[in-house]
Short mmCIF file of C-alpha atoms in Angstrom, two decimals:
data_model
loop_
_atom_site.label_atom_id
_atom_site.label_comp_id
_atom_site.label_asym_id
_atom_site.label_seq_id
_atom_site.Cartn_x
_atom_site.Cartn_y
_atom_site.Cartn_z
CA UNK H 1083 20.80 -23.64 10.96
CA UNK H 1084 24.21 -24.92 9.76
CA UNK H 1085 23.95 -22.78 6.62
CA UNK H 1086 23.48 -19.53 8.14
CA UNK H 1087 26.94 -17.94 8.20
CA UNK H 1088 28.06 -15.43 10.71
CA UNK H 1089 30.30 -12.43 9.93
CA UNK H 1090 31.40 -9.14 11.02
CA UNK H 1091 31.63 -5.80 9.63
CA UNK H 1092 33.29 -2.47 11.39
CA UNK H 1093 30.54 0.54 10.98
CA UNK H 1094 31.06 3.70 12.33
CA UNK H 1095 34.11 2.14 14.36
CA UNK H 1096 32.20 -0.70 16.01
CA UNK H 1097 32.81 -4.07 14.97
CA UNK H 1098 28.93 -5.59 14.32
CA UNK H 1099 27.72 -8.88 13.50
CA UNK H 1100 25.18 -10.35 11.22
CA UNK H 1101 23.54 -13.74 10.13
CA UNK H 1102 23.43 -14.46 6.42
CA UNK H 1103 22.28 -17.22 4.16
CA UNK H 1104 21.17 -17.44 0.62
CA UNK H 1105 21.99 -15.47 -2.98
CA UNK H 1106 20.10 -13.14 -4.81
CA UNK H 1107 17.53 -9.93 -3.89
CA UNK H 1108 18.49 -9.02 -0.40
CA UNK H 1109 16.53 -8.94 3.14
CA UNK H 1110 17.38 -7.18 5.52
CA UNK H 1111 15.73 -8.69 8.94
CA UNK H 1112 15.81 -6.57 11.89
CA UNK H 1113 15.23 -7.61 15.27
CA UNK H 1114 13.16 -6.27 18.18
CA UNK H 1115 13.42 -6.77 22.05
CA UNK H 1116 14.25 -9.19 23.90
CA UNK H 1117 14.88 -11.43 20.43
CA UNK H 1118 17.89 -10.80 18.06
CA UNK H 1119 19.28 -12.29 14.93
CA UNK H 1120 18.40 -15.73 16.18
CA UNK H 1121 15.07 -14.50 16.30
CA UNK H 1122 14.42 -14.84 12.34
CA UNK H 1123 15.75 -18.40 12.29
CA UNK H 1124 12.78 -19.63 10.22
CA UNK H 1125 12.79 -16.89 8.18
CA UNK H 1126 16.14 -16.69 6.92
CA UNK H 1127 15.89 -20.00 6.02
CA UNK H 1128 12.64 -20.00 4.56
CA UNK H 1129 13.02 -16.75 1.91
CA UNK H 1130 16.57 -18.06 0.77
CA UNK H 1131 15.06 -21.66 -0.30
CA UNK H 1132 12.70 -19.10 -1.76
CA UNK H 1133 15.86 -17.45 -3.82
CA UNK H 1134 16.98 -14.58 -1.68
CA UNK H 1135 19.77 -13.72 0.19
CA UNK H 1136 19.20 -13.03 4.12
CA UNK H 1137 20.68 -11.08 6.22
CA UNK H 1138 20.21 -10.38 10.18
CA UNK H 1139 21.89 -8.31 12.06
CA UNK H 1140 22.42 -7.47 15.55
CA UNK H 1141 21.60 -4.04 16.63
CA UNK H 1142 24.80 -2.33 18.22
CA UNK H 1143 24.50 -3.27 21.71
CA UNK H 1144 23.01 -6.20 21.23
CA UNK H 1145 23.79 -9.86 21.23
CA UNK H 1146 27.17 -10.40 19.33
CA UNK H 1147 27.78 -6.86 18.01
CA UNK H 1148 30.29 -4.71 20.02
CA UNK H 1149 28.50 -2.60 22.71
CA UNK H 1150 29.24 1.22 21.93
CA UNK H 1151 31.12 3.43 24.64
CA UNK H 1152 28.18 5.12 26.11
CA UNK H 1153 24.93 2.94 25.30
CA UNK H 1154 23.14 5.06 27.27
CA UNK H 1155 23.44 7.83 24.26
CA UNK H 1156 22.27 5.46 21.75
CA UNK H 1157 19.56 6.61 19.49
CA UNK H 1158 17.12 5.04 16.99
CA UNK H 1159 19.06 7.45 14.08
CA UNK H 1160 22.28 5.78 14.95
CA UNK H 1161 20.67 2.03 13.75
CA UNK H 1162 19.37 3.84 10.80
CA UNK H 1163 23.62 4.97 10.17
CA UNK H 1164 25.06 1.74 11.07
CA UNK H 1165 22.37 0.00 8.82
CA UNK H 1166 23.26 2.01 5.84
CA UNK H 1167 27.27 2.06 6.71
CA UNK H 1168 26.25 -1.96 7.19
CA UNK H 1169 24.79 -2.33 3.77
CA UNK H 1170 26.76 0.06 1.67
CA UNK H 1171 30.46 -1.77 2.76
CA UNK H 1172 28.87 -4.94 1.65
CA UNK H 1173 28.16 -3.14 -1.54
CA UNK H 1174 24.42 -3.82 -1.56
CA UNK H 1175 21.95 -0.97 -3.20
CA UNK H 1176 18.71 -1.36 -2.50
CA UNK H 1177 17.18 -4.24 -0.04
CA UNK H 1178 13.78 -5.55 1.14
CA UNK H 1179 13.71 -4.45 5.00
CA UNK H 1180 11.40 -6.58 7.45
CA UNK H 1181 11.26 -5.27 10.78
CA UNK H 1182 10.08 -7.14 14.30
CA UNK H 1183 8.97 -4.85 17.51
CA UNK H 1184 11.37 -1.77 17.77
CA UNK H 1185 13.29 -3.30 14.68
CA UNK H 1186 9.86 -2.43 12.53
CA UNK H 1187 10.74 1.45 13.50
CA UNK H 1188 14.09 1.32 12.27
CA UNK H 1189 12.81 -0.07 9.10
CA UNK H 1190 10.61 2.82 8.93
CA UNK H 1191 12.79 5.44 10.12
CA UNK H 1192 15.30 3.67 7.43
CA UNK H 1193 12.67 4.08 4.43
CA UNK H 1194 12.08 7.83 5.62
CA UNK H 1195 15.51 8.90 5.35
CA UNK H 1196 17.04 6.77 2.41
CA UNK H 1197 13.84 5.93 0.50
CA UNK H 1198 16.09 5.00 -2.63
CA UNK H 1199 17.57 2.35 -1.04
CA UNK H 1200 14.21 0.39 -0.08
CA UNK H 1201 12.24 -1.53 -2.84
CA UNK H 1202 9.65 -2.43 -0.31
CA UNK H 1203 9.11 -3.07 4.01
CA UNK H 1204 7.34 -5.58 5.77
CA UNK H 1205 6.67 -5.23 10.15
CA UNK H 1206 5.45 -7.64 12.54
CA UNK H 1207 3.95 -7.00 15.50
CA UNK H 1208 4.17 -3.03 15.64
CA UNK H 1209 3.09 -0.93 12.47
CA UNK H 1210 3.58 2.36 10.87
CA UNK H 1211 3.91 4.81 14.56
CA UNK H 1212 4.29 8.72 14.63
CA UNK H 1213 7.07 9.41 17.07
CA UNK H 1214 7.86 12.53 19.09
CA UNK H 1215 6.91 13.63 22.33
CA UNK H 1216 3.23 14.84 21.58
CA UNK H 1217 3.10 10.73 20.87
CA UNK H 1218 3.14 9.05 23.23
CA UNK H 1219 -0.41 8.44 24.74
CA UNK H 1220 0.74 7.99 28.53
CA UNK H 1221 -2.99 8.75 29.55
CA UNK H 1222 -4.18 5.45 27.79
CA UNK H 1223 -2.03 2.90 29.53
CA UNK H 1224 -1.67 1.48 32.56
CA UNK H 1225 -0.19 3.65 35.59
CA UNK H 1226 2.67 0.44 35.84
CA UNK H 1227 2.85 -0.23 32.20
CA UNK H 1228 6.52 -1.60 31.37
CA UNK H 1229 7.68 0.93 29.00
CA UNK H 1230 6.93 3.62 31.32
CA UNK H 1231 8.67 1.46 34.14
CA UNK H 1232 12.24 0.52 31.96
CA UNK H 1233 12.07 4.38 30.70
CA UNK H 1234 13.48 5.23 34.16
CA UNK H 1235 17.43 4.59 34.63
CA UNK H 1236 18.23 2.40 37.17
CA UNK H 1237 14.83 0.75 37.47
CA UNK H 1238 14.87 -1.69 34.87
CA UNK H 1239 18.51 -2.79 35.85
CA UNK H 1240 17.61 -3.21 39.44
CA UNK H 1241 14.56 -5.43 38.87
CA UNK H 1242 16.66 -8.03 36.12
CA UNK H 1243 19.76 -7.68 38.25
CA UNK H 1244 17.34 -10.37 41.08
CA UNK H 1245 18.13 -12.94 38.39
CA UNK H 1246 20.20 -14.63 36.19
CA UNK H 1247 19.89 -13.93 32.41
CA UNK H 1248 18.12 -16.52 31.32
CA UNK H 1249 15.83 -15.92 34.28
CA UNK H 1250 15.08 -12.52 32.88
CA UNK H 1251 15.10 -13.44 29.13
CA UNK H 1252 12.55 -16.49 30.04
CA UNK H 1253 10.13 -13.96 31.74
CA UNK H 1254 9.82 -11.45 28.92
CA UNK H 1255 9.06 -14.15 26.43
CA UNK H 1256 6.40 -15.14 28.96
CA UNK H 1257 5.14 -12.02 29.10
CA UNK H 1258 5.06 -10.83 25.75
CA UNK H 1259 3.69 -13.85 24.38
CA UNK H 1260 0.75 -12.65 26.04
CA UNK H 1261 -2.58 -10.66 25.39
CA UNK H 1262 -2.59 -8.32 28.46
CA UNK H 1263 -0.25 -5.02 28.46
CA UNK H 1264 2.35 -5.55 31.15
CA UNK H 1265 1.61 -3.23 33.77
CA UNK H 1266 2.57 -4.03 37.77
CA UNK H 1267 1.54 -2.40 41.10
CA UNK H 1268 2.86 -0.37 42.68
CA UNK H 1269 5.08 -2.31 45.07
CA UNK H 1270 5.91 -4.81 41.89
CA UNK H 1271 8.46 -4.74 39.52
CA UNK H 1272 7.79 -6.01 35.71
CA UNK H 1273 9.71 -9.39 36.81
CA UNK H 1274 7.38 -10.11 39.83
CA UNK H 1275 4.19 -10.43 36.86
CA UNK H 1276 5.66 -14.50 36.56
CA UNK H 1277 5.38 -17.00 38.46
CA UNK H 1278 8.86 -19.05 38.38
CA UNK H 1279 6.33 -22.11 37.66
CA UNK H 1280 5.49 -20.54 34.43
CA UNK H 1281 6.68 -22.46 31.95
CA UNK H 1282 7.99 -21.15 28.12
CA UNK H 1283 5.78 -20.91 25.23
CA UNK H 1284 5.28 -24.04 23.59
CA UNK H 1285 6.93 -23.02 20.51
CA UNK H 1286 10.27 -21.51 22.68
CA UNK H 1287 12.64 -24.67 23.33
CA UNK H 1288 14.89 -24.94 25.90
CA UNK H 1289 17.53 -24.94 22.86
CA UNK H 1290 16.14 -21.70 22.29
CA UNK H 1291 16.00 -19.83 25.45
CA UNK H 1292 19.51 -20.86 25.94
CA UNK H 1293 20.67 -19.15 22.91
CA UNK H 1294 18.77 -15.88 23.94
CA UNK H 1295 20.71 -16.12 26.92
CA UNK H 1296 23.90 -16.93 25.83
CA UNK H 1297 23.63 -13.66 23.33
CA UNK H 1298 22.38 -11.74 26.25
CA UNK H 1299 24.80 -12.46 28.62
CA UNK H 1300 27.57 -11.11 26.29
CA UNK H 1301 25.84 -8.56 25.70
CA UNK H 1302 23.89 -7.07 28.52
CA UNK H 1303 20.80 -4.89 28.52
CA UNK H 1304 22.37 -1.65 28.68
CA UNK H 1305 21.90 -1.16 25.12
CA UNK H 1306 18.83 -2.69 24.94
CA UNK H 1307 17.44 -0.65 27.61
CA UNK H 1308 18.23 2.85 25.66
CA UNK H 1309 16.64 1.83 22.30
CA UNK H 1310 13.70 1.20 22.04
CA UNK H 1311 12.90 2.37 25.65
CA UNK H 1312 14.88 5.18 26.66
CA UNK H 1313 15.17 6.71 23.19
CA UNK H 1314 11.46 6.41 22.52
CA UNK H 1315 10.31 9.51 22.36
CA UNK H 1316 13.36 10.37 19.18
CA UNK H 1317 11.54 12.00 16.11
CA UNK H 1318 12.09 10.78 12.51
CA UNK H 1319 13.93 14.34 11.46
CA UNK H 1320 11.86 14.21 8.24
CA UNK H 1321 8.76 16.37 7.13
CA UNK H 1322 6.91 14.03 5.03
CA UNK H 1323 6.18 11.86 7.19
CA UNK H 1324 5.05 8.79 4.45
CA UNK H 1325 5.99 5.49 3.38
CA UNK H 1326 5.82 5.23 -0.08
CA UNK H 1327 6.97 1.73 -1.03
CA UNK H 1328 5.23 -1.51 -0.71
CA UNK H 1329 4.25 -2.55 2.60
CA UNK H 1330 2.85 -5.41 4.51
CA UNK H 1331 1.83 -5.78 8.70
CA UNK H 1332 1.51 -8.79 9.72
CA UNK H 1333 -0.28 -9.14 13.87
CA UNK H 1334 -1.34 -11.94 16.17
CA UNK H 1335 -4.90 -11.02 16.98
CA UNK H 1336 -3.58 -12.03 20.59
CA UNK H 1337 -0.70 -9.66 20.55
CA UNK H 1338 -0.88 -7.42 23.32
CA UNK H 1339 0.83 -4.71 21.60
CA UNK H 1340 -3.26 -4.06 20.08
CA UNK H 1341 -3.72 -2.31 23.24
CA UNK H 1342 -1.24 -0.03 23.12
CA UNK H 1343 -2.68 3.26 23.26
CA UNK H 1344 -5.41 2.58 20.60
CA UNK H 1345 -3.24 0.77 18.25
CA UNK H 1346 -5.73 -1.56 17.27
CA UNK H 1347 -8.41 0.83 16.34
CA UNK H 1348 -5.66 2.91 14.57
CA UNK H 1349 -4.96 -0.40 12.21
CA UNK H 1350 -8.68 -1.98 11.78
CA UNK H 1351 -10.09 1.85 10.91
CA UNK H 1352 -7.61 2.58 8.30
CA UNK H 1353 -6.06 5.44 9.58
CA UNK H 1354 -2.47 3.84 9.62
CA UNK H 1355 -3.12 3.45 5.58
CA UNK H 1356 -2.78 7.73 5.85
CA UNK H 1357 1.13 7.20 6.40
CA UNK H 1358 1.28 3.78 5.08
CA UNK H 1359 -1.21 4.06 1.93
CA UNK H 1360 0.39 0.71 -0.23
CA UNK H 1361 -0.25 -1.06 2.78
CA UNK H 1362 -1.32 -5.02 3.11
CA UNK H 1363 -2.51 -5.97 6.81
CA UNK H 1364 -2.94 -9.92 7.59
CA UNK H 1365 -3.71 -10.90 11.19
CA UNK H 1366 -3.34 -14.41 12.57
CA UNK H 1367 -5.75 -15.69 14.95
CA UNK H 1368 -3.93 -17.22 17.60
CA UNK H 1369 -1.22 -14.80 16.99
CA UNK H 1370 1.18 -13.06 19.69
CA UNK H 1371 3.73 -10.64 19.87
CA UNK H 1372 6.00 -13.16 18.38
CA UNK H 1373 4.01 -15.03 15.74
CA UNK H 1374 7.46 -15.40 13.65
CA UNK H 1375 8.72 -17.43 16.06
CA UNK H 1376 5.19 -18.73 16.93
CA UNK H 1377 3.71 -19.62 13.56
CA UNK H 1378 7.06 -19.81 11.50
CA UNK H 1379 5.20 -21.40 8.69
CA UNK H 1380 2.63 -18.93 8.06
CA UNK H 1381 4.65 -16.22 8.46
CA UNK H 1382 7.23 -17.11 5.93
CA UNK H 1383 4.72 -17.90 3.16
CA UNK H 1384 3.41 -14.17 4.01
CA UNK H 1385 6.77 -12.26 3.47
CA UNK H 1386 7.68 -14.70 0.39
CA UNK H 1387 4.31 -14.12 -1.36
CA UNK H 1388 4.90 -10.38 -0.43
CA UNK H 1389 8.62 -10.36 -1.94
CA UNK H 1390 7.40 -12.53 -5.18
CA UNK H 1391 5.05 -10.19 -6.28
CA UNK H 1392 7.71 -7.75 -5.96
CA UNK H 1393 10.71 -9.05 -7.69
#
């Protein structure tokens, strides 16, 4: 962890931060919710031993990049904007994007709009998704299902206002590290689904989870809150709506994300190859939403075997 370096650059006049270690090809890991550059740890270090420089920035809003003026306007286009201000002022050309949760929809939304800039994309836990308002398959989930829940304003900061950060932070890893969609009654908020007993997953340290907090208390949830939640329902703004470069999924066969709205029928039948067609899926077994943090080892040899056939 000493090796990783920390910088700044300004983009689209915020001031954000990113994580970098290692020379040669470039990758680009982006981070989903509630993790952040810390998030890819394993990776980073993993893929530069490997001979590759890695880079991991945080989302505007999030950990130690500069919160914008009105997060609640933030959309999943501006990412896209500050990723490609991010990587043009550091004079890079063309990168290797991996994407975690929300982050794997940037990568795609990226790869849609600047396709000459990506040699090839790699997603964990959330694949290839059509966006837009027709959707989003609200009749498939749960009535308190969580992204419905922090889609209203006000709701979501009301229930993690109870608690301290690392109260809230703890919670979310608990319960997206497991295989059920989170999805309350009616007199429950999202938080009241853990028991304070609960204790981390075995592969979050206390080290850890005081990190996550640390980053989160600077930053707050505001941002967080508005992409991916609040901004879900953005559209790509393209019409051909493919990915044409190399691609690999990686899922936990646990990861609760599968019952999303059909999501794992629309990866095991094929049908997310019709957007997706150079596509390699690999699922772990014992996998959750967070198998790069869960199964570091695994995971790493999977996105270096990916990038070496590549380079």
């Amino acid at each position: 962890m000493e090796k990783i370096h920390h910088n700044y650059v300004n983009v689209r006049g915020l001031k954000l931060h990113f994580a970098e270690i290692g020379t040669g090809p470039v990758v680009v890991f982006l981070h989903g919710f509630p993790e952040i550059w810390y998030s890819w740890r394993h990776q980073m270090i993993a893929v530069a031993n490997a001979g590759f420089r890695a880079i991991a920035p945080d989302f505007r809003g999030y950990g130690l990049s500069e919160l914008p003026t009105y997060p609640e306007l933030t959309t999943y286009k501006d990412l896209v904007d500050d990723l490609l201000d991010m990587i043009d002022s550091l004079d890079i050309h063309q990168v290797f994007l991996v994407g975690k949760d929300f982050g794997a929809r940037v990568v795609f939304h990226f790869v849609l709009l600047h396709p000459n800039r990506v040699l090839a994309v790699a997603t964990l836990g959330v694949p290839f998704l059509l966006t837009g308002p027709g959707t989003f398959p609200q009749d498939l989930l749960p009535k308190g299902f969580y992204v419905l829940r922090w889609q209203e304003p006000g709701r979501a900061e009301a229930d993690f206002g109870r608690f301290d950060t690392k109260t809230v932070v703890k919670n979310i890893y608990i319960l997206f590290s497991g295989s059920e969609l989170p999805a309350p009654k009616d007199d429950e908020e999202i938080m009241d689904l853990v028991d304070p007993s609960t204790p981390l997953p075995a592969w979050v340290t206390e080290e850890d989870l005081a990190n996550y907090a640390s980053l989160y208390e600077n930053s707050g949830f505001q941002t967080a809150l508005q992409v991916p939640y609040r901004a879900w329902l953005e559209e790509y703004g393209v019409e051909d709506i493919k990915i044409k470069v190399p691609s690999l999924l990686v899922m936990g066969e646990k990861d609760y994300a599968l019952k999303f709205g059909g999501l794992e029928h629309f990866i095991s039948s094929g049908m997310v190859k019709e957007y997706v067609p150079n596509l390699e899926i690999t699922f772990l077994p014992e996998g959750s939403h967070f198998v790069q943090e869960q199964f570091p080892q695994q995971v790493n040899q999977l996105i270096i075997n990916f990038l070496n056939k590549l380079v």
